[in-house]
């Protein structure tokens, strides 16, 4: 199929790619401002303005490329019958937010397909967007922080960057992004020979901060290698805003989430259903949304931890002997829970802050015995599994100070830290003959259950995806 997208918008081109639709992008070079102004002077309805602009773009490119299928798109923001454009100045942005704050506006997305210089198909979608009321201070902060981005977007916001500004959304993610990919795929399947496209599924990782997250790279790779119609994005959600924002994103058709710090406890609390392992750990890292909008919260960290060890240390048996776990933070709870589930007969837990370890042990299992941080080396000769779940040893952090000279050489030693790939702790354990396993495999394996639930395929953890996340 020879498809041209009559637009230079990288977002629209990316949406087509998500659906695995290959298109050439050509700029239509039309005078959008002039056309909009004259349509407004004629009191045209906002949806007619969007449709006319989409048509102009498709037509102009089709005239030069009559044999191609040409897709033109446009989006306008309609509030009470008035079209809101891109803010030209910071004052414009301020006024726009004052008007939209606490109100519902509509995003109208128009799509027109041309072939042989004739319109073949048109589709208009409408998304209903309700903004939270914003105080004067919130508006000022937003204008100051977001102006470089805001000036390129109708109404002055990018929904994918600031979904927490909204209290309710009724629409579709891709319509809101500017292209109605579901109906486009359906049209192509029916009218263009050889087309078999699916509307993409959307999933996201939510956290604060989120820019460092490896998840988009990992899931993006799996989408690509499995040729799946889908998109996985990272969204920064400020603390305390998870509950409302997840509802808003579900309203926009997002079907799954990974959740990271500081939202893991909130993610468990907001769900309609909790898996037993998420409940036991007291936090969730994976949310699956069903077709009715119900949310199931899971915690796959323990699964990732155990699978990493099974894959990379084939003669390790958790049942073979006691374990020593260092650290009692969030990740430790998942490790402890999964070790108990895997059959570890006893676990010694040591943490700098003793009370934190006591609380965790009390909550999780009587098989956990809390020991003093200073005593941790005394147990090394008797255990067959040793786990570092503290952040010590991570690049930029102090090393984990521990003398492993008394360690049982048959013990398997693992570290959750994966930068560096082999921490000084693991280097020392290796020097005493222990088998060692780094933490990157846990990161990769914890991602597979979510991917399978959202996109329908269990992805493969291999050296290619490992190299990508370590880049
Ligand atoms: P967390 O909840 O903040 O817990 C941090 C742990 O490290 C606590 O036990 C803390 O002890 C201990 N700690 C920090 N500084 C210490 C010091 N100077 N001396 C002694 N103990 C110290 O963090 P988390 O979420 O559990 O994560 C812990 C580590 O695991 C991080 O490096 C994280 O990147 C890694 N992780 C890896 C994976 C993976 O997939 N490989 C998954 C999750 C986490 P106190 O209680 O005394 O503060």
Short mmCIF file of C-alpha atoms and ligand atoms in Angstrom, two decimals:
data_model
loop_
_atom_site.label_atom_id
_atom_site.label_comp_id
_atom_site.label_asym_id
_atom_site.label_seq_id
_atom_site.Cartn_x
_atom_site.Cartn_y
_atom_site.Cartn_z
CA UNK A 1 0.00 0.00 0.00
CA UNK A 2 1.28 3.43 -0.90
CA UNK A 3 0.06 5.74 1.88
CA UNK A 4 1.05 9.34 2.39
CA UNK A 5 0.42 11.21 5.62
CA UNK A 6 -0.24 14.82 4.62
CA UNK A 7 1.41 16.15 7.74
CA UNK A 8 4.83 16.80 9.22
CA UNK A 9 3.59 15.91 12.70
CA UNK A 10 5.91 13.35 14.24
CA UNK A 11 3.15 12.37 16.70
CA UNK A 12 0.77 11.41 13.87
CA UNK A 13 3.50 9.52 12.05
CA UNK A 14 4.29 7.64 15.28
CA UNK A 15 0.63 6.71 15.73
CA UNK A 16 0.61 5.12 12.27
CA UNK A 17 3.82 3.25 13.17
CA UNK A 18 2.20 1.97 16.39
CA UNK A 19 -0.45 0.32 14.21
CA UNK A 20 2.38 -0.96 11.97
CA UNK A 21 1.12 1.18 9.08
CA UNK A 22 3.98 2.39 6.92
CA UNK A 23 3.46 5.85 5.45
CA UNK A 24 5.52 8.57 3.87
CA UNK A 25 5.10 12.00 5.50
CA UNK A 26 4.67 14.97 3.18
CA UNK A 27 4.09 18.52 4.34
CA UNK A 28 0.91 19.88 2.69
CA UNK A 29 2.03 23.54 2.98
CA UNK A 30 -1.41 25.07 3.32
CA UNK A 31 -2.13 28.38 5.00
CA UNK A 32 -3.99 26.95 8.00
CA UNK A 33 -4.32 30.27 9.77
CA UNK A 34 -5.92 32.02 6.82
CA UNK A 35 -8.34 29.18 6.11
CA UNK A 36 -9.35 29.00 9.79
CA UNK A 37 -9.82 32.79 9.96
CA UNK A 38 -12.09 32.89 6.93
CA UNK A 39 -14.11 29.90 8.14
CA UNK A 40 -14.53 31.55 11.53
CA UNK A 41 -15.64 34.76 9.82
CA UNK A 42 -18.30 32.67 8.09
CA UNK A 43 -19.30 31.33 11.53
CA UNK A 44 -18.41 27.77 10.57
CA UNK A 45 -18.84 25.13 13.30
CA UNK A 46 -15.60 23.91 14.95
CA UNK A 47 -16.08 20.40 13.53
CA UNK A 48 -16.44 21.86 10.01
CA UNK A 49 -13.24 23.84 10.51
CA UNK A 50 -11.33 20.66 11.51
CA UNK A 51 -12.85 18.71 8.61
CA UNK A 52 -12.11 21.44 6.04
CA UNK A 53 -8.49 21.76 7.18
CA UNK A 54 -8.00 17.97 7.01
CA UNK A 55 -9.53 17.97 3.53
CA UNK A 56 -7.32 20.84 2.28
CA UNK A 57 -4.22 18.98 3.42
CA UNK A 58 -5.21 15.64 1.87
CA UNK A 59 -6.34 17.27 -1.40
CA UNK A 60 -3.20 19.33 -1.87
CA UNK A 61 -0.92 16.31 -1.47
CA UNK A 62 -3.22 14.04 -3.52
CA UNK A 63 -3.07 16.37 -6.53
CA UNK A 64 0.69 15.81 -6.68
CA UNK A 65 0.43 12.10 -5.82
CA UNK A 66 -2.80 10.88 -7.48
CA UNK A 67 -1.92 7.17 -7.27
CA UNK A 68 -1.25 7.23 -3.56
CA UNK A 69 -3.71 7.03 -0.70
CA UNK A 70 -3.39 10.35 1.12
CA UNK A 71 -4.46 10.93 4.72
CA UNK A 72 -5.12 14.47 5.94
CA UNK A 73 -5.85 15.20 9.60
CA UNK A 74 -6.61 18.15 11.78
CA UNK A 75 -7.62 18.75 15.35
CA UNK A 76 -9.39 21.73 16.92
CA UNK A 77 -10.23 22.49 20.51
CA UNK A 78 -13.85 23.55 20.87
CA UNK A 79 -15.07 25.27 24.01
CA UNK A 80 -18.66 26.52 23.94
CA UNK A 81 -18.56 26.75 20.14
CA UNK A 82 -15.29 28.73 20.05
CA UNK A 83 -12.10 27.37 18.57
CA UNK A 84 -9.02 27.61 20.80
CA UNK A 85 -5.76 27.66 18.87
CA UNK A 86 -2.13 27.46 19.93
CA UNK A 87 -1.31 30.24 22.43
CA UNK A 88 0.89 32.89 20.82
CA UNK A 89 2.05 34.50 24.05
CA UNK A 90 2.26 33.52 27.70
CA UNK A 91 -0.72 35.82 28.35
CA UNK A 92 -2.70 33.86 25.71
CA UNK A 93 -1.85 30.65 27.53
CA UNK A 94 -2.87 32.15 30.89
CA UNK A 95 -6.25 33.29 29.46
CA UNK A 96 -6.81 29.96 27.78
CA UNK A 97 -6.26 28.07 31.05
CA UNK A 98 -8.49 30.46 32.98
CA UNK A 99 -11.30 29.72 30.50
CA UNK A 100 -10.79 25.94 30.35
CA UNK A 101 -10.09 25.39 34.07
CA UNK A 102 -12.91 23.42 35.76
CA UNK A 103 -14.81 23.12 32.46
CA UNK A 104 -15.41 20.50 29.76
CA UNK A 105 -14.14 21.19 26.27
CA UNK A 106 -14.09 19.02 23.16
CA UNK A 107 -11.16 17.92 21.05
CA UNK A 108 -12.40 17.38 17.50
CA UNK A 109 -10.16 15.18 15.35
CA UNK A 110 -10.89 15.13 11.63
CA UNK A 111 -9.47 12.54 9.23
CA UNK A 112 -9.92 12.65 5.46
CA UNK A 113 -8.63 10.06 2.95
CA UNK A 114 -8.00 11.00 -0.67
CA UNK A 115 -7.23 8.80 -3.65
CA UNK A 116 -6.96 9.87 -7.29
CA UNK A 117 -7.46 13.49 -6.14
CA UNK A 118 -10.94 12.60 -4.79
CA UNK A 119 -12.19 12.35 -1.21
CA UNK A 120 -12.84 8.66 -0.48
CA UNK A 121 -13.57 8.69 3.25
CA UNK A 122 -13.87 11.05 6.19
CA UNK A 123 -14.18 10.52 9.90
CA UNK A 124 -14.62 12.87 12.83
CA UNK A 125 -14.06 11.87 16.43
CA UNK A 126 -14.92 13.92 19.48
CA UNK A 127 -13.18 13.59 22.85
CA UNK A 128 -14.70 15.22 25.93
CA UNK A 129 -12.03 16.65 28.23
CA UNK A 130 -12.87 18.00 31.70
CA UNK A 131 -10.12 19.97 33.44
CA UNK A 132 -9.67 20.25 37.20
CA UNK A 133 -10.29 23.75 38.51
CA UNK A 134 -6.86 25.44 38.61
CA UNK A 135 -5.92 28.11 41.15
CA UNK A 136 -4.16 31.29 40.02
CA UNK A 137 -0.90 29.96 41.48
CA UNK A 138 -1.28 26.63 39.65
CA UNK A 139 -1.88 28.46 36.39
CA UNK A 140 1.17 30.71 36.96
CA UNK A 141 3.38 27.69 37.78
CA UNK A 142 2.12 25.86 34.71
CA UNK A 143 2.72 28.86 32.42
CA UNK A 144 6.24 29.30 33.76
CA UNK A 145 7.19 25.61 33.54
CA UNK A 146 5.36 24.51 30.41
CA UNK A 147 5.53 27.49 28.06
CA UNK A 148 8.20 25.99 25.74
CA UNK A 149 5.90 23.00 25.03
CA UNK A 150 2.53 24.66 25.51
CA UNK A 151 2.94 27.14 22.65
CA UNK A 152 2.86 24.27 20.11
CA UNK A 153 -0.44 22.81 21.23
CA UNK A 154 -4.09 23.86 20.87
CA UNK A 155 -5.33 25.08 24.27
CA UNK A 156 -1.76 25.03 25.58
CA UNK A 157 -1.53 21.49 26.95
CA UNK A 158 -0.19 18.11 25.92
CA UNK A 159 -2.52 15.55 27.45
CA UNK A 160 0.15 12.81 27.45
CA UNK A 161 2.48 15.00 29.52
CA UNK A 162 -0.04 16.39 31.99
CA UNK A 163 -3.05 14.06 32.26
CA UNK A 164 -3.27 14.99 35.97
CA UNK A 165 -4.70 18.39 34.89
CA UNK A 166 -7.90 16.55 33.97
CA UNK A 167 -10.68 15.21 36.18
CA UNK A 168 -12.53 13.25 33.48
CA UNK A 169 -11.93 12.23 29.89
CA UNK A 170 -14.29 10.46 27.52
CA UNK A 171 -12.44 9.65 24.35
CA UNK A 172 -9.72 7.64 22.74
CA UNK A 173 -6.00 8.08 23.37
CA UNK A 174 -5.06 8.32 19.70
CA UNK A 175 -7.94 10.66 18.81
CA UNK A 176 -6.68 12.94 21.58
CA UNK A 177 -3.13 12.68 20.16
CA UNK A 178 -4.49 13.83 16.76
CA UNK A 179 -5.26 10.82 14.56
CA UNK A 180 -8.21 8.38 14.66
CA UNK A 181 -6.16 5.26 14.15
CA UNK A 182 -8.90 2.67 14.85
CA UNK A 183 -11.30 3.91 12.13
CA UNK A 184 -8.37 4.50 9.74
CA UNK A 185 -7.18 0.89 10.17
CA UNK A 186 -10.75 -0.34 9.62
CA UNK A 187 -11.12 1.72 6.43
CA UNK A 188 -7.80 0.52 5.02
CA UNK A 189 -8.65 -3.11 5.84
CA UNK A 190 -11.93 -2.81 3.92
CA UNK A 191 -10.80 -0.76 0.95
CA UNK A 192 -7.10 -1.22 0.35
CA UNK A 193 -5.98 -4.63 -0.87
CA UNK A 194 -3.71 -6.56 1.45
CA UNK A 195 -4.32 -4.36 4.52
CA UNK A 196 -4.64 -6.19 7.85
CA UNK A 197 -4.25 -3.61 10.57
CA UNK A 198 -5.37 -3.49 14.20
CA UNK A 199 -6.06 -0.50 16.40
CA UNK A 200 -3.11 -0.26 18.83
CA UNK A 201 -3.42 -1.04 22.54
CA UNK A 202 -1.91 1.56 24.88
CA UNK A 203 -0.02 0.90 28.11
CA UNK A 204 2.08 3.25 30.24
CA UNK A 205 4.54 3.40 33.09
CA UNK A 206 3.60 5.94 35.77
CA UNK A 207 6.04 7.37 38.31
CA UNK A 208 7.71 10.50 39.61
CA UNK A 209 10.30 11.11 38.31
CA UNK A 210 9.93 8.86 35.29
CA UNK A 211 12.46 10.03 32.69
CA UNK A 212 15.02 7.43 33.89
CA UNK A 213 12.62 4.47 33.48
CA UNK A 214 13.89 1.58 31.34
CA UNK A 215 10.36 0.25 30.80
CA UNK A 216 9.51 2.17 27.58
CA UNK A 217 12.70 0.90 25.97
CA UNK A 218 12.03 -2.69 27.06
CA UNK A 219 8.34 -2.80 26.12
CA UNK A 220 8.99 -0.82 22.92
CA UNK A 221 11.51 -3.48 21.89
CA UNK A 222 9.05 -6.30 22.62
CA UNK A 223 6.29 -4.53 20.65
CA UNK A 224 8.65 -4.16 17.73
CA UNK A 225 10.09 -7.68 17.74
CA UNK A 226 6.65 -9.25 18.13
CA UNK A 227 5.16 -6.93 15.48
CA UNK A 228 2.34 -5.97 17.83
CA UNK A 229 0.01 -3.02 17.24
CA UNK A 230 0.57 -1.08 20.45
CA UNK A 231 2.19 1.79 22.26
CA UNK A 232 3.95 1.99 25.63
CA UNK A 233 4.73 5.39 27.08
CA UNK A 234 6.14 6.97 30.25
CA UNK A 235 4.00 9.51 32.13
CA UNK A 236 5.16 11.60 35.08
CA UNK A 237 2.44 11.69 37.74
CA UNK A 238 3.06 13.99 40.74
CA UNK A 239 2.73 12.42 44.20
CA UNK A 240 -0.87 12.11 45.40
CA UNK A 241 -2.35 12.32 41.89
CA UNK A 242 -2.29 8.66 40.89
CA UNK A 243 -5.86 7.67 41.71
CA UNK A 244 -7.58 10.38 39.69
CA UNK A 245 -5.10 10.22 36.82
CA UNK A 246 -5.41 6.46 36.33
CA UNK A 247 -9.20 6.91 36.02
CA UNK A 248 -8.66 9.68 33.46
CA UNK A 249 -6.22 7.56 31.45
CA UNK A 250 -8.63 4.62 31.48
CA UNK A 251 -11.29 7.05 30.20
CA UNK A 252 -8.90 7.69 27.30
CA UNK A 253 -8.61 3.96 26.59
CA UNK A 254 -5.25 3.13 28.25
CA UNK A 255 -5.48 -0.58 29.09
CA UNK A 256 -2.49 -1.22 31.33
CA UNK A 257 0.07 0.37 33.60
CA UNK A 258 3.37 -0.29 35.25
CA UNK A 259 3.63 1.75 38.40
CA UNK A 260 6.86 2.78 40.05
CA UNK A 261 8.00 5.01 42.91
CA UNK A 262 6.34 6.75 44.71
CA UNK A 263 2.98 5.30 43.67
CA UNK A 264 3.23 1.54 44.31
CA UNK A 265 1.11 1.52 47.50
CA UNK A 266 -1.50 3.84 45.95
CA UNK A 267 -1.64 1.55 42.90
CA UNK A 268 -2.67 -1.34 45.12
CA UNK A 269 -5.25 0.75 46.95
CA UNK A 270 -7.00 2.03 43.83
CA UNK A 271 -7.56 -1.39 42.24
CA UNK A 272 -10.88 -3.25 42.13
CA UNK A 273 -9.05 -6.58 42.52
CA UNK A 274 -5.66 -7.41 44.05
CA UNK A 275 -3.66 -10.56 43.32
CA UNK A 276 -2.66 -12.46 46.47
CA UNK A 277 1.04 -11.66 45.88
CA UNK A 278 0.36 -7.92 45.51
CA UNK A 279 -1.76 -8.00 48.66
CA UNK A 280 0.95 -9.85 50.60
CA UNK A 281 3.64 -7.38 49.49
CA UNK A 282 1.38 -4.37 50.14
CA UNK A 283 2.24 -2.69 46.83
CA UNK A 284 1.52 -3.09 43.11
CA UNK A 285 3.75 -2.53 40.07
CA UNK A 286 1.34 -3.75 37.37
CA UNK A 287 -2.27 -2.75 36.68
CA UNK A 288 -4.44 -4.55 34.12
CA UNK A 289 -7.68 -2.91 32.98
CA UNK A 290 -10.46 -5.10 31.58
CA UNK A 291 -13.02 -4.10 28.98
CA UNK A 292 -15.45 -2.89 31.67
CA UNK A 293 -12.75 -0.63 33.14
CA UNK A 294 -12.12 -2.77 36.25
CA UNK A 295 -8.53 -2.72 37.48
CA UNK A 296 -6.54 -5.72 38.74
CA UNK A 297 -3.37 -4.88 40.68
CA UNK A 298 -0.46 -7.30 40.61
CA UNK A 299 3.11 -7.25 41.87
CA UNK A 300 5.52 -8.99 39.51
CA UNK A 301 8.80 -8.04 41.26
CA UNK A 302 8.93 -11.36 43.14
CA UNK A 303 8.15 -13.27 39.95
CA UNK A 304 10.98 -11.37 38.21
CA UNK A 305 13.35 -12.08 41.10
CA UNK A 306 12.70 -15.85 41.19
CA UNK A 307 12.62 -16.27 37.39
CA UNK A 308 15.96 -14.46 37.07
CA UNK A 309 17.54 -16.89 39.53
CA UNK A 310 15.98 -19.97 37.95
CA UNK A 311 17.15 -18.93 34.49
CA UNK A 312 20.66 -17.85 35.49
CA UNK A 313 21.51 -20.30 38.27
CA UNK A 314 19.97 -23.58 37.18
CA UNK A 315 21.17 -25.60 40.19
CA UNK A 316 19.74 -23.14 42.74
CA UNK A 317 16.88 -24.52 44.83
CA UNK A 318 15.25 -22.13 47.29
CA UNK A 319 14.09 -25.14 49.34
CA UNK A 320 17.67 -26.37 49.82
CA UNK A 321 18.46 -24.16 52.82
CA UNK A 322 17.94 -20.88 54.65
CA UNK A 323 18.35 -17.48 53.02
CA UNK A 324 19.93 -14.24 54.21
CA UNK A 325 18.23 -11.11 52.89
CA UNK A 326 19.92 -7.72 53.36
CA UNK A 327 17.60 -4.71 53.29
CA UNK A 328 13.95 -4.28 54.22
CA UNK A 329 12.71 -1.65 51.76
CA UNK A 330 10.02 -1.96 49.08
CA UNK A 331 11.92 -4.41 46.86
CA UNK A 332 12.82 -6.58 49.85
CA UNK A 333 9.14 -7.29 50.57
CA UNK A 334 8.72 -8.74 47.07
CA UNK A 335 11.92 -10.80 47.46
CA UNK A 336 10.90 -12.15 50.87
CA UNK A 337 7.38 -12.99 49.74
CA UNK A 338 8.58 -14.82 46.64
CA UNK A 339 11.28 -16.75 48.53
CA UNK A 340 8.67 -17.98 51.01
CA UNK A 341 6.30 -18.91 48.18
CA UNK A 342 9.16 -20.75 46.44
CA UNK A 343 9.73 -22.87 49.56
CA UNK A 344 12.64 -21.25 51.44
CA UNK A 345 12.46 -22.94 54.87
CA UNK A 346 13.81 -19.93 56.83
CA UNK A 347 14.93 -16.39 56.08
CA UNK A 348 17.28 -14.21 58.13
CA UNK A 349 16.46 -10.56 57.50
CA UNK A 350 18.97 -7.82 58.27
CA UNK A 351 18.42 -4.11 57.82
CA UNK A 352 20.20 -0.95 58.93
CA UNK A 353 16.96 0.21 60.55
CA UNK A 354 16.01 -2.73 62.75
CA UNK A 355 12.41 -1.68 63.35
CA UNK A 356 11.69 -1.59 59.61
CA UNK A 357 12.83 -5.23 59.31
CA UNK A 358 10.71 -6.19 62.34
CA UNK A 359 7.63 -4.60 60.79
CA UNK A 360 8.18 -6.41 57.49
CA UNK A 361 8.73 -9.78 59.22
CA UNK A 362 5.62 -9.35 61.34
CA UNK A 363 3.54 -8.55 58.32
CA UNK A 364 4.90 -11.23 55.98
CA UNK A 365 5.74 -14.51 57.75
CA UNK A 366 6.90 -16.23 60.96
CA UNK A 367 9.58 -17.92 58.80
CA UNK A 368 11.45 -14.59 58.79
CA UNK A 369 13.87 -14.02 61.68
CA UNK A 370 15.18 -10.51 62.09
CA UNK A 371 18.88 -10.19 62.93
CA UNK A 372 21.00 -7.13 63.75
CA UNK A 373 22.74 -5.38 60.86
CA UNK A 374 26.07 -5.86 62.69
CA UNK A 375 25.47 -9.65 62.93
CA UNK A 376 24.81 -10.36 59.27
CA UNK A 377 28.21 -12.01 58.63
CA UNK A 378 27.56 -14.63 61.36
CA UNK A 379 24.93 -16.35 59.23
CA UNK A 380 26.92 -16.59 56.00
CA UNK A 381 28.25 -20.13 56.62
CA UNK A 382 24.80 -21.62 57.16
CA UNK A 383 22.67 -20.14 54.35
CA UNK A 384 22.37 -21.27 50.71
CA UNK A 385 20.88 -18.03 49.34
CA UNK A 386 22.18 -14.49 49.97
CA UNK A 387 20.37 -11.46 48.56
CA UNK A 388 21.28 -7.77 48.63
CA UNK A 389 18.10 -5.71 48.33
CA UNK A 390 19.65 -2.49 49.65
CA UNK A 391 20.63 0.26 47.23
CA UNK A 392 24.26 -0.03 48.40
CA UNK A 393 26.75 -0.85 45.62
CA UNK A 394 24.78 1.03 42.98
CA UNK A 395 26.90 3.37 40.86
CA UNK A 396 27.17 6.64 42.81
CA UNK A 397 26.25 5.04 46.17
CA UNK A 398 28.58 3.65 48.87
CA UNK A 399 29.44 -0.05 48.57
CA UNK A 400 27.82 -2.71 50.73
CA UNK A 401 30.39 -3.25 53.50
CA UNK A 402 30.41 -6.98 54.19
CA UNK A 403 33.15 -9.60 54.71
CA UNK A 404 32.12 -12.75 52.87
CA UNK A 405 35.15 -14.85 53.92
CA UNK A 406 32.97 -17.22 55.97
CA UNK A 407 30.40 -17.74 53.21
CA UNK A 408 29.27 -21.23 52.21
CA UNK A 409 30.86 -21.61 48.73
CA UNK A 410 27.75 -23.52 47.58
CA UNK A 411 25.56 -20.49 48.30
CA UNK A 412 23.95 -18.59 45.43
CA UNK A 413 24.48 -14.84 45.84
CA UNK A 414 22.41 -12.23 44.07
CA UNK A 415 22.11 -8.45 44.03
CA UNK A 416 19.07 -6.42 42.97
CA UNK A 417 21.36 -3.58 41.92
CA UNK A 418 22.23 -3.82 38.20
CA UNK A 419 24.36 -0.72 37.64
CA UNK A 420 27.13 -1.85 37.63
CA UNK A 421 26.14 -5.20 36.14
CA UNK A 422 28.34 -7.00 38.67
CA UNK A 423 28.56 -5.11 41.98
CA UNK A 424 31.62 -5.31 44.29
CA UNK A 425 29.43 -7.53 46.52
CA UNK A 426 29.00 -10.05 43.68
CA UNK A 427 32.68 -9.83 42.69
CA UNK A 428 33.62 -10.74 46.27
CA UNK A 429 31.10 -13.64 46.39
CA UNK A 430 32.44 -15.00 43.11
CA UNK A 431 35.99 -14.92 44.53
CA UNK A 432 34.83 -17.30 47.29
CA UNK A 433 33.46 -19.78 44.73
CA UNK A 434 29.77 -18.84 44.98
CA UNK A 435 27.51 -18.72 41.95
CA UNK A 436 26.35 -15.13 41.43
CA UNK A 437 23.40 -13.54 39.60
CA UNK A 438 23.05 -9.82 38.80
CA UNK A 439 19.84 -7.82 39.08
CA UNK A 440 19.14 -6.88 35.46
CA UNK A 441 17.32 -10.15 34.79
CA UNK A 442 14.86 -9.34 37.56
CA UNK A 443 14.07 -6.02 35.90
CA UNK A 444 13.44 -7.74 32.57
CA UNK A 445 11.44 -10.70 33.88
CA UNK A 446 9.19 -8.55 36.09
CA UNK A 447 8.00 -6.84 32.89
CA UNK A 448 6.82 -9.95 31.06
CA UNK A 449 3.51 -10.71 32.89
CA UNK A 450 2.23 -7.16 32.28
CA UNK A 451 3.24 -7.22 28.62
CA UNK A 452 1.44 -10.53 28.13
CA UNK A 453 -1.71 -9.29 29.90
CA UNK A 454 -1.90 -6.06 27.86
CA UNK A 455 -0.63 -7.14 24.46
CA UNK A 456 -1.48 -10.87 24.40
CA UNK A 457 2.03 -12.27 23.81
CA UNK A 458 4.61 -13.45 26.33
CA UNK A 459 7.84 -11.69 25.32
CA UNK A 460 11.29 -13.27 25.33
CA UNK A 461 13.99 -12.04 27.69
CA UNK A 462 17.24 -12.26 25.75
CA UNK A 463 20.63 -10.57 25.48
CA UNK A 464 19.28 -8.09 22.92
CA UNK A 465 16.70 -6.57 25.29
CA UNK A 466 19.24 -6.74 28.14
CA UNK A 467 21.76 -4.75 26.09
CA UNK A 468 19.06 -2.20 25.26
CA UNK A 469 18.07 -1.49 28.86
CA UNK A 470 21.71 -1.26 29.94
CA UNK A 471 22.57 1.32 27.27
P1 LIG B 1 13.98 1.41 49.36
O1 LIG B 1 12.58 1.01 49.65
O2 LIG B 1 14.35 2.84 49.40
O3 LIG B 1 14.94 0.61 50.37
C1 LIG B 1 16.32 0.86 50.41
C2 LIG B 1 17.01 -0.18 51.29
O4 LIG B 1 18.41 0.10 51.27
C3 LIG B 1 16.56 -0.12 52.75
O5 LIG B 1 16.63 -1.40 53.31
C4 LIG B 1 17.63 0.79 53.35
O6 LIG B 1 17.80 0.61 54.73
C5 LIG B 1 18.85 0.31 52.63
N1 LIG B 1 19.93 1.30 52.66
C6 LIG B 1 19.99 2.46 51.98
N2 LIG B 1 21.15 3.12 52.31
C7 LIG B 1 21.80 2.35 53.21
C8 LIG B 1 23.02 2.47 53.92
N3 LIG B 1 23.81 3.54 53.74
N4 LIG B 1 23.38 1.50 54.75
C9 LIG B 1 22.59 0.40 54.94
N5 LIG B 1 21.42 0.22 54.30
C10 LIG B 1 21.02 1.19 53.45
O7 LIG B 1 14.41 0.91 47.91
P2 LIG B 1 13.90 -0.37 47.11
O8 LIG B 1 12.79 -0.01 46.23
O9 LIG B 1 13.69 -1.47 48.09
O10 LIG B 1 15.16 -0.67 46.17
C11 LIG B 1 16.38 -1.15 46.72
C12 LIG B 1 17.36 -1.40 45.58
O11 LIG B 1 16.89 -2.45 44.73
C13 LIG B 1 17.59 -0.20 44.67
O12 LIG B 1 18.96 -0.14 44.33
C14 LIG B 1 16.75 -0.53 43.43
O13 LIG B 1 17.26 0.08 42.26
C15 LIG B 1 16.91 -2.04 43.37
N6 LIG B 1 15.79 -2.68 42.68
C16 LIG B 1 16.09 -3.46 41.61
C17 LIG B 1 15.07 -4.12 40.95
C18 LIG B 1 15.40 -4.98 39.77
O14 LIG B 1 14.50 -5.25 38.99
N7 LIG B 1 16.63 -5.43 39.65
C19 LIG B 1 13.73 -3.97 41.36
C20 LIG B 1 13.47 -3.17 42.48
C21 LIG B 1 14.51 -2.52 43.13
P3 LIG B 1 16.97 1.52 55.78
O15 LIG B 1 15.63 0.84 55.94
O16 LIG B 1 17.78 1.45 57.02
O17 LIG B 1 16.88 2.90 55.22
#
